Amino acid sequence: MKALSLSAIIGVVLGSSVIYWLELDEVGAIGLVLLLCLSFTIAIGNFISRSNAKGT
């Protein structure tokens, strides 16, 4: 659960800086934040499952 909240925070921070940089509208901004959160969640999930597999 920690990894999920961490990925959400990273996604929001990166998303907001990219939104500011690109000056996106609200719909594009929300989509971008969701996409970033999802990709970070998947990446961290893969990392966790890999480290769990190494442990066994």
PDB file with one MODEL, atoms N, CA, C and O in Angstrom:
MODEL        1
ATOM      1  N   MET A   1       0.827  -1.211   0.000  1.00  0.00           N
ATOM      2  CA  MET A   1       0.000   0.000   0.000  1.00  0.00           C
ATOM      3  C   MET A   1       0.861   1.262   0.000  1.00  0.00           C
ATOM      4  O   MET A   1       0.491   2.276  -0.592  1.00  0.00           O
ATOM      5  N   LYS A   2       2.022   1.189   0.675  1.00  0.00           N
ATOM      6  CA  LYS A   2       2.928   2.343   0.662  1.00  0.00           C
ATOM      7  C   LYS A   2       3.378   2.672  -0.754  1.00  0.00           C
ATOM      8  O   LYS A   2       3.427   3.836  -1.149  1.00  0.00           O
ATOM      9  N   ALA A   3       3.708   1.622  -1.517  1.00  0.00           N
ATOM     10  CA  ALA A   3       4.179   1.821  -2.888  1.00  0.00           C
ATOM     11  C   ALA A   3       3.109   2.491  -3.741  1.00  0.00           C
ATOM     12  O   ALA A   3       3.418   3.311  -4.605  1.00  0.00           O
ATOM     13  N   LEU A   4       1.858   2.139  -3.495  1.00  0.00           N
ATOM     14  CA  LEU A   4       0.761   2.713  -4.269  1.00  0.00           C
ATOM     15  C   LEU A   4       0.624   4.204  -4.003  1.00  0.00           C
ATOM     16  O   LEU A   4       0.470   4.992  -4.936  1.00  0.00           O
ATOM     17  N   SER A   5       0.681   4.596  -2.724  1.00  0.00           N
ATOM     18  CA  SER A   5       0.559   6.020  -2.408  1.00  0.00           C
ATOM     19  C   SER A   5       1.783   6.790  -2.881  1.00  0.00           C
ATOM     20  O   SER A   5       1.667   7.933  -3.321  1.00  0.00           O
ATOM     21  N   LEU A   6       2.952   6.169  -2.791  1.00  0.00           N
ATOM     22  CA  LEU A   6       4.172   6.807  -3.286  1.00  0.00           C
ATOM     23  C   LEU A   6       4.081   7.048  -4.783  1.00  0.00           C
ATOM     24  O   LEU A   6       4.434   8.123  -5.267  1.00  0.00           O
ATOM     25  N   SER A   7       3.606   6.046  -5.519  1.00  0.00           N
ATOM     26  CA  SER A   7       3.481   6.197  -6.972  1.00  0.00           C
ATOM     27  C   SER A   7       2.450   7.269  -7.322  1.00  0.00           C
ATOM     28  O   SER A   7       2.617   8.002  -8.297  1.00  0.00           O
ATOM     29  N   ALA A   8       1.399   7.358  -6.532  1.00  0.00           N
ATOM     30  CA  ALA A   8       0.392   8.391  -6.770  1.00  0.00           C
ATOM     31  C   ALA A   8       0.984   9.778  -6.558  1.00  0.00           C
ATOM     32  O   ALA A   8       0.727  10.692  -7.341  1.00  0.00           O
ATOM     33  N   ILE A   9       1.777   9.937  -5.499  1.00  0.00           N
ATOM     34  CA  ILE A   9       2.414  11.229  -5.216  1.00  0.00           C
ATOM     35  C   ILE A   9       3.372  11.606  -6.338  1.00  0.00           C
ATOM     36  O   ILE A   9       3.364  12.741  -6.814  1.00  0.00           O
ATOM     37  N   ILE A  10       4.202  10.645  -6.760  1.00  0.00           N
ATOM     38  CA  ILE A  10       5.153  10.904  -7.851  1.00  0.00           C
ATOM     39  C   ILE A  10       4.403  11.281  -9.123  1.00  0.00           C
ATOM     40  O   ILE A  10       4.778  12.222  -9.822  1.00  0.00           O
ATOM     41  N   GLY A  11       3.341  10.533  -9.413  1.00  0.00           N
ATOM     42  CA  GLY A  11       2.543  10.810 -10.611  1.00  0.00           C
ATOM     43  C   GLY A  11       1.928  12.195 -10.591  1.00  0.00           C
ATOM     44  O   GLY A  11       1.927  12.891 -11.607  1.00  0.00           O
ATOM     45  N   VAL A  12       1.402  12.604  -9.434  1.00  0.00           N
ATOM     46  CA  VAL A  12       0.777  13.921  -9.324  1.00  0.00           C
ATOM     47  C   VAL A  12       1.822  15.029  -9.456  1.00  0.00           C
ATOM     48  O   VAL A  12       1.592  16.030 -10.135  1.00  0.00           O
ATOM     49  N   VAL A  13       2.974  14.844  -8.801  1.00  0.00           N
ATOM     50  CA  VAL A  13       4.028  15.860  -8.866  1.00  0.00           C
ATOM     51  C   VAL A  13       4.545  16.019 -10.294  1.00  0.00           C
ATOM     52  O   VAL A  13       4.634  17.131 -10.814  1.00  0.00           O
ATOM     53  N   LEU A  14       4.881  14.896 -10.914  1.00  0.00           N
ATOM     54  CA  LEU A  14       5.354  14.955 -12.297  1.00  0.00           C
ATOM     55  C   LEU A  14       4.274  15.483 -13.224  1.00  0.00           C
ATOM     56  O   LEU A  14       4.534  16.307 -14.101  1.00  0.00           O
ATOM     57  N   GLY A  15       3.065  14.996 -13.015  1.00  0.00           N
ATOM     58  CA  GLY A  15       1.954  15.424 -13.861  1.00  0.00           C
ATOM     59  C   GLY A  15       1.716  16.917 -13.770  1.00  0.00           C
ATOM     60  O   GLY A  15       1.517  17.578 -14.790  1.00  0.00           O
ATOM     61  N   SER A  16       1.734  17.458 -12.556  1.00  0.00           N
ATOM     62  CA  SER A  16       1.473  18.888 -12.407  1.00  0.00           C
ATOM     63  C   SER A  16       2.595  19.730 -13.010  1.00  0.00           C
ATOM     64  O   SER A  16       2.339  20.794 -13.575  1.00  0.00           O
ATOM     65  N   SER A  17       3.836  19.258 -12.893  1.00  0.00           N
ATOM     66  CA  SER A  17       4.922  20.030 -13.512  1.00  0.00           C
ATOM     67  C   SER A  17       4.841  19.981 -15.035  1.00  0.00           C
ATOM     68  O   SER A  17       5.113  20.975 -15.708  1.00  0.00           O
ATOM     69  N   VAL A  18       4.465  18.815 -15.579  1.00  0.00           N
ATOM     70  CA  VAL A  18       4.311  18.715 -17.041  1.00  0.00           C
ATOM     71  C   VAL A  18       3.124  19.542 -17.521  1.00  0.00           C
ATOM     72  O   VAL A  18       3.191  20.179 -18.572  1.00  0.00           O
ATOM     73  N   ILE A  19       2.032  19.530 -16.747  1.00  0.00           N
ATOM     74  CA  ILE A  19       0.845  20.324 -17.088  1.00  0.00           C
ATOM     75  C   ILE A  19       1.209  21.811 -17.126  1.00  0.00           C
ATOM     76  O   ILE A  19       0.824  22.539 -18.041  1.00  0.00           O
ATOM     77  N   TYR A  20       1.954  22.234 -16.120  1.00  0.00           N
ATOM     78  CA  TYR A  20       2.381  23.642 -16.058  1.00  0.00           C
ATOM     79  C   TYR A  20       3.251  23.974 -17.268  1.00  0.00           C
ATOM     80  O   TYR A  20       3.133  25.041 -17.869  1.00  0.00           O
ATOM     81  N   TRP A  21       4.131  23.024 -17.608  1.00  0.00           N
ATOM     82  CA  TRP A  21       5.056  23.238 -18.721  1.00  0.00           C
ATOM     83  C   TRP A  21       4.322  23.284 -20.061  1.00  0.00           C
ATOM     84  O   TRP A  21       4.601  24.144 -20.896  1.00  0.00           O
ATOM     85  N   LEU A  22       3.383  22.356 -20.263  1.00  0.00           N
ATOM     86  CA  LEU A  22       2.657  22.273 -21.531  1.00  0.00           C
ATOM     87  C   LEU A  22       1.421  23.169 -21.570  1.00  0.00           C
ATOM     88  O   LEU A  22       0.847  23.384 -22.638  1.00  0.00           O
ATOM     89  N   GLU A  23       1.006  23.694 -20.415  1.00  0.00           N
ATOM     90  CA  GLU A  23      -0.210  24.508 -20.290  1.00  0.00           C
ATOM     91  C   GLU A  23      -1.417  23.796 -20.883  1.00  0.00           C
ATOM     92  O   GLU A  23      -2.115  24.333 -21.744  1.00  0.00           O
ATOM     93  N   LEU A  24      -1.649  22.572 -20.402  1.00  0.00           N
ATOM     94  CA  LEU A  24      -2.775  21.772 -20.883  1.00  0.00           C
ATOM     95  C   LEU A  24      -4.096  22.277 -20.300  1.00  0.00           C
ATOM     96  O   LEU A  24      -4.119  22.965 -19.280  1.00  0.00           O
ATOM     97  N   ASP A  25      -5.189  21.922 -20.966  1.00  0.00           N
ATOM     98  CA  ASP A  25      -6.511  22.206 -20.419  1.00  0.00           C
ATOM     99  C   ASP A  25      -6.846  21.161 -19.345  1.00  0.00           C
ATOM    100  O   ASP A  25      -6.070  20.233 -19.121  1.00  0.00           O
ATOM    101  N   GLU A  26      -7.988  21.311 -18.689  1.00  0.00           N
ATOM    102  CA  GLU A  26      -8.322  20.451 -17.543  1.00  0.00           C
ATOM    103  C   GLU A  26      -8.446  18.983 -17.927  1.00  0.00           C
ATOM    104  O   GLU A  26      -7.949  18.115 -17.210  1.00  0.00           O
ATOM    105  N   VAL A  27      -9.098  18.693 -19.044  1.00  0.00           N
ATOM    106  CA  VAL A  27      -9.308  17.296 -19.448  1.00  0.00           C
ATOM    107  C   VAL A  27      -7.979  16.619 -19.748  1.00  0.00           C
ATOM    108  O   VAL A  27      -7.733  15.498 -19.301  1.00  0.00           O
ATOM    109  N   GLY A  28      -7.129  17.292 -20.499  1.00  0.00           N
ATOM    110  CA  GLY A  28      -5.812  16.751 -20.811  1.00  0.00           C
ATOM    111  C   GLY A  28      -4.972  16.570 -19.565  1.00  0.00           C
ATOM    112  O   GLY A  28      -4.223  15.600 -19.446  1.00  0.00           O
ATOM    113  N   ALA A  29      -5.098  17.514 -18.627  1.00  0.00           N
ATOM    114  CA  ALA A  29      -4.331  17.461 -17.389  1.00  0.00           C
ATOM    115  C   ALA A  29      -4.739  16.264 -16.542  1.00  0.00           C
ATOM    116  O   ALA A  29      -3.882  15.541 -16.035  1.00  0.00           O
ATOM    117  N   ILE A  30      -6.029  16.052 -16.388  1.00  0.00           N
ATOM    118  CA  ILE A  30      -6.526  14.923 -15.597  1.00  0.00           C
ATOM    119  C   ILE A  30      -6.097  13.604 -16.236  1.00  0.00           C
ATOM    120  O   ILE A  30      -5.663  12.686 -15.541  1.00  0.00           O
ATOM    121  N   GLY A  31      -6.218  13.514 -17.541  1.00  0.00           N
ATOM    122  CA  GLY A  31      -5.804  12.311 -18.253  1.00  0.00           C
ATOM    123  C   GLY A  31      -4.327  12.019 -18.075  1.00  0.00           C
ATOM    124  O   GLY A  31      -3.926  10.871 -17.884  1.00  0.00           O
ATOM    125  N   LEU A  32      -3.519  13.073 -18.139  1.00  0.00           N
ATOM    126  CA  LEU A  32      -2.077  12.915 -17.991  1.00  0.00           C
ATOM    127  C   LEU A  32      -1.717  12.441 -16.593  1.00  0.00           C
ATOM    128  O   LEU A  32      -0.886  11.546 -16.437  1.00  0.00           O
ATOM    129  N   VAL A  33      -2.332  13.031 -15.577  1.00  0.00           N
ATOM    130  CA  VAL A  33      -2.063  12.629 -14.192  1.00  0.00           C
ATOM    131  C   VAL A  33      -2.460  11.169 -13.981  1.00  0.00           C
ATOM    132  O   VAL A  33      -1.708  10.412 -13.367  1.00  0.00           O
ATOM    133  N   LEU A  34      -3.627  10.765 -14.479  1.00  0.00           N
ATOM    134  CA  LEU A  34      -4.071   9.383 -14.335  1.00  0.00           C
ATOM    135  C   LEU A  34      -3.115   8.423 -15.040  1.00  0.00           C
ATOM    136  O   LEU A  34      -2.787   7.360 -14.513  1.00  0.00           O
ATOM    137  N   LEU A  35      -2.676   8.805 -16.224  1.00  0.00           N
ATOM    138  CA  LEU A  35      -1.745   7.975 -16.982  1.00  0.00           C
ATOM    139  C   LEU A  35      -0.423   7.807 -16.239  1.00  0.00           C
ATOM    140  O   LEU A  35       0.113   6.702 -16.156  1.00  0.00           O
ATOM    141  N   LEU A  36       0.097   8.904 -15.702  1.00  0.00           N
ATOM    142  CA  LEU A  36       1.352   8.839 -14.950  1.00  0.00           C
ATOM    143  C   LEU A  36       1.194   7.993 -13.685  1.00  0.00           C
ATOM    144  O   LEU A  36       2.059   7.171 -13.382  1.00  0.00           O
ATOM    145  N   CYS A  37       0.115   8.184 -12.956  1.00  0.00           N
ATOM    146  CA  CYS A  37      -0.129   7.388 -11.750  1.00  0.00           C
ATOM    147  C   CYS A  37      -0.195   5.906 -12.096  1.00  0.00           C
ATOM    148  O   CYS A  37       0.388   5.071 -11.405  1.00  0.00           O
ATOM    149  N   LEU A  38      -0.903   5.591 -13.163  1.00  0.00           N
ATOM    150  CA  LEU A  38      -1.045   4.205 -13.583  1.00  0.00           C
ATOM    151  C   LEU A  38       0.295   3.601 -13.972  1.00  0.00           C
ATOM    152  O   LEU A  38       0.610   2.478 -13.576  1.00  0.00           O
ATOM    153  N   SER A  39       1.085   4.337 -14.744  1.00  0.00           N
ATOM    154  CA  SER A  39       2.374   3.797 -15.182  1.00  0.00           C
ATOM    155  C   SER A  39       3.331   3.607 -14.003  1.00  0.00           C
ATOM    156  O   SER A  39       4.064   2.619 -13.957  1.00  0.00           O
ATOM    157  N   PHE A  40       3.332   4.551 -13.044  1.00  0.00           N
ATOM    158  CA  PHE A  40       4.180   4.388 -11.867  1.00  0.00           C
ATOM    159  C   PHE A  40       3.719   3.229 -11.003  1.00  0.00           C
ATOM    160  O   PHE A  40       4.540   2.493 -10.455  1.00  0.00           O
ATOM    161  N   THR A  41       2.404   3.061 -10.878  1.00  0.00           N
ATOM    162  CA  THR A  41       1.872   1.941 -10.101  1.00  0.00           C
ATOM    163  C   THR A  41       2.295   0.611 -10.710  1.00  0.00           C
ATOM    164  O   THR A  41       2.701  -0.306  -9.996  1.00  0.00           O
ATOM    165  N   ILE A  42       2.198   0.511 -12.039  1.00  0.00           N
ATOM    166  CA  ILE A  42       2.606  -0.717 -12.729  1.00  0.00           C
ATOM    167  C   ILE A  42       4.102  -0.953 -12.561  1.00  0.00           C
ATOM    168  O   ILE A  42       4.529  -2.075 -12.291  1.00  0.00           O
ATOM    169  N   ALA A  43       4.897   0.100 -12.719  1.00  0.00           N
ATOM    170  CA  ALA A  43       6.354  -0.034 -12.602  1.00  0.00           C
ATOM    171  C   ALA A  43       6.762  -0.468 -11.198  1.00  0.00           C
ATOM    172  O   ALA A  43       7.606  -1.350 -11.041  1.00  0.00           O
ATOM    173  N   ILE A  44       6.171   0.143 -10.187  1.00  0.00           N
ATOM    174  CA  ILE A  44       6.506  -0.210  -8.805  1.00  0.00           C
ATOM    175  C   ILE A  44       5.993  -1.607  -8.481  1.00  0.00           C
ATOM    176  O   ILE A  44       6.656  -2.359  -7.767  1.00  0.00           O
ATOM    177  N   GLY A  45       4.820  -1.959  -8.998  1.00  0.00           N
ATOM    178  CA  GLY A  45       4.292  -3.309  -8.804  1.00  0.00           C
ATOM    179  C   GLY A  45       5.199  -4.372  -9.412  1.00  0.00           C
ATOM    180  O   GLY A  45       5.434  -5.416  -8.804  1.00  0.00           O
ATOM    181  N   ASN A  46       5.707  -4.105 -10.612  1.00  0.00           N
ATOM    182  CA  ASN A  46       6.648  -5.029 -11.250  1.00  0.00           C
ATOM    183  C   ASN A  46       7.926  -5.149 -10.437  1.00  0.00           C
ATOM    184  O   ASN A  46       8.460  -6.246 -10.270  1.00  0.00           O
ATOM    185  N   PHE A  47       8.416  -4.028  -9.933  1.00  0.00           N
ATOM    186  CA  PHE A  47       9.637  -4.012  -9.125  1.00  0.00           C
ATOM    187  C   PHE A  47       9.450  -4.841  -7.854  1.00  0.00           C
ATOM    188  O   PHE A  47      10.321  -5.626  -7.481  1.00  0.00           O
ATOM    189  N   ILE A  48       8.298  -4.657  -7.191  1.00  0.00           N
ATOM    190  CA  ILE A  48       8.011  -5.389  -5.948  1.00  0.00           C
ATOM    191  C   ILE A  48       7.901  -6.887  -6.232  1.00  0.00           C
ATOM    192  O   ILE A  48       8.442  -7.698  -5.480  1.00  0.00           O
ATOM    193  N   SER A  49       7.209  -7.260  -7.303  1.00  0.00           N
ATOM    194  CA  SER A  49       7.055  -8.687  -7.602  1.00  0.00           C
ATOM    195  C   SER A  49       8.395  -9.315  -7.977  1.00  0.00           C
ATOM    196  O   SER A  49       8.640 -10.482  -7.671  1.00  0.00           O
ATOM    197  N   ARG A  50       9.258  -8.551  -8.637  1.00  0.00           N
ATOM    198  CA  ARG A  50      10.585  -9.062  -8.961  1.00  0.00           C
ATOM    199  C   ARG A  50      11.423  -9.275  -7.708  1.00  0.00           C
ATOM    200  O   ARG A  50      12.098 -10.296  -7.579  1.00  0.00           O
ATOM    201  N   SER A  51      11.384  -8.316  -6.783  1.00  0.00           N
ATOM    202  CA  SER A  51      12.171  -8.470  -5.563  1.00  0.00           C
ATOM    203  C   SER A  51      11.594  -9.572  -4.672  1.00  0.00           C
ATOM    204  O   SER A  51      12.341 -10.241  -3.958  1.00  0.00           O
ATOM    205  N   ASN A  52      10.280  -9.768  -4.707  1.00  0.00           N
ATOM    206  CA  ASN A  52       9.681 -10.879  -3.967  1.00  0.00           C
ATOM    207  C   ASN A  52      10.091 -12.217  -4.572  1.00  0.00           C
ATOM    208  O   ASN A  52      10.334 -13.182  -3.847  1.00  0.00           O
ATOM    209  N   ALA A  53      10.168 -12.275  -5.900  1.00  0.00           N
ATOM    210  CA  ALA A  53      10.554 -13.514  -6.579  1.00  0.00           C
ATOM    211  C   ALA A  53      12.010 -13.867  -6.274  1.00  0.00           C
ATOM    212  O   ALA A  53      12.352 -15.041  -6.137  1.00  0.00           O
ATOM    213  N   LYS A  54      12.860 -12.853  -6.169  1.00  0.00           N
ATOM    214  CA  LYS A  54      14.263 -13.107  -5.832  1.00  0.00           C
ATOM    215  C   LYS A  54      14.398 -13.636  -4.408  1.00  0.00           C
ATOM    216  O   LYS A  54      15.280 -14.444  -4.117  1.00  0.00           O
ATOM    217  N   GLY A  55      13.515 -13.174  -3.526  1.00  0.00           N
ATOM    218  CA  GLY A  55      13.592 -13.573  -2.115  1.00  0.00           C
ATOM    219  C   GLY A  55      13.250 -15.026  -1.881  1.00  0.00           C
ATOM    220  O   GLY A  55      13.745 -15.629  -0.928  1.00  0.00           O
ATOM    221  N   THR A  56      12.407 -15.609  -2.734  1.00  0.00           N
ATOM    222  CA  THR A  56      11.974 -16.996  -2.524  1.00  0.00           C
ATOM    223  C   THR A  56      12.969 -17.992  -3.074  1.00  0.00           C
ATOM    224  O   THR A  56      12.751 -19.200  -2.977  1.00  0.00           O
TER     225      THR A  56
ENDMDL
END
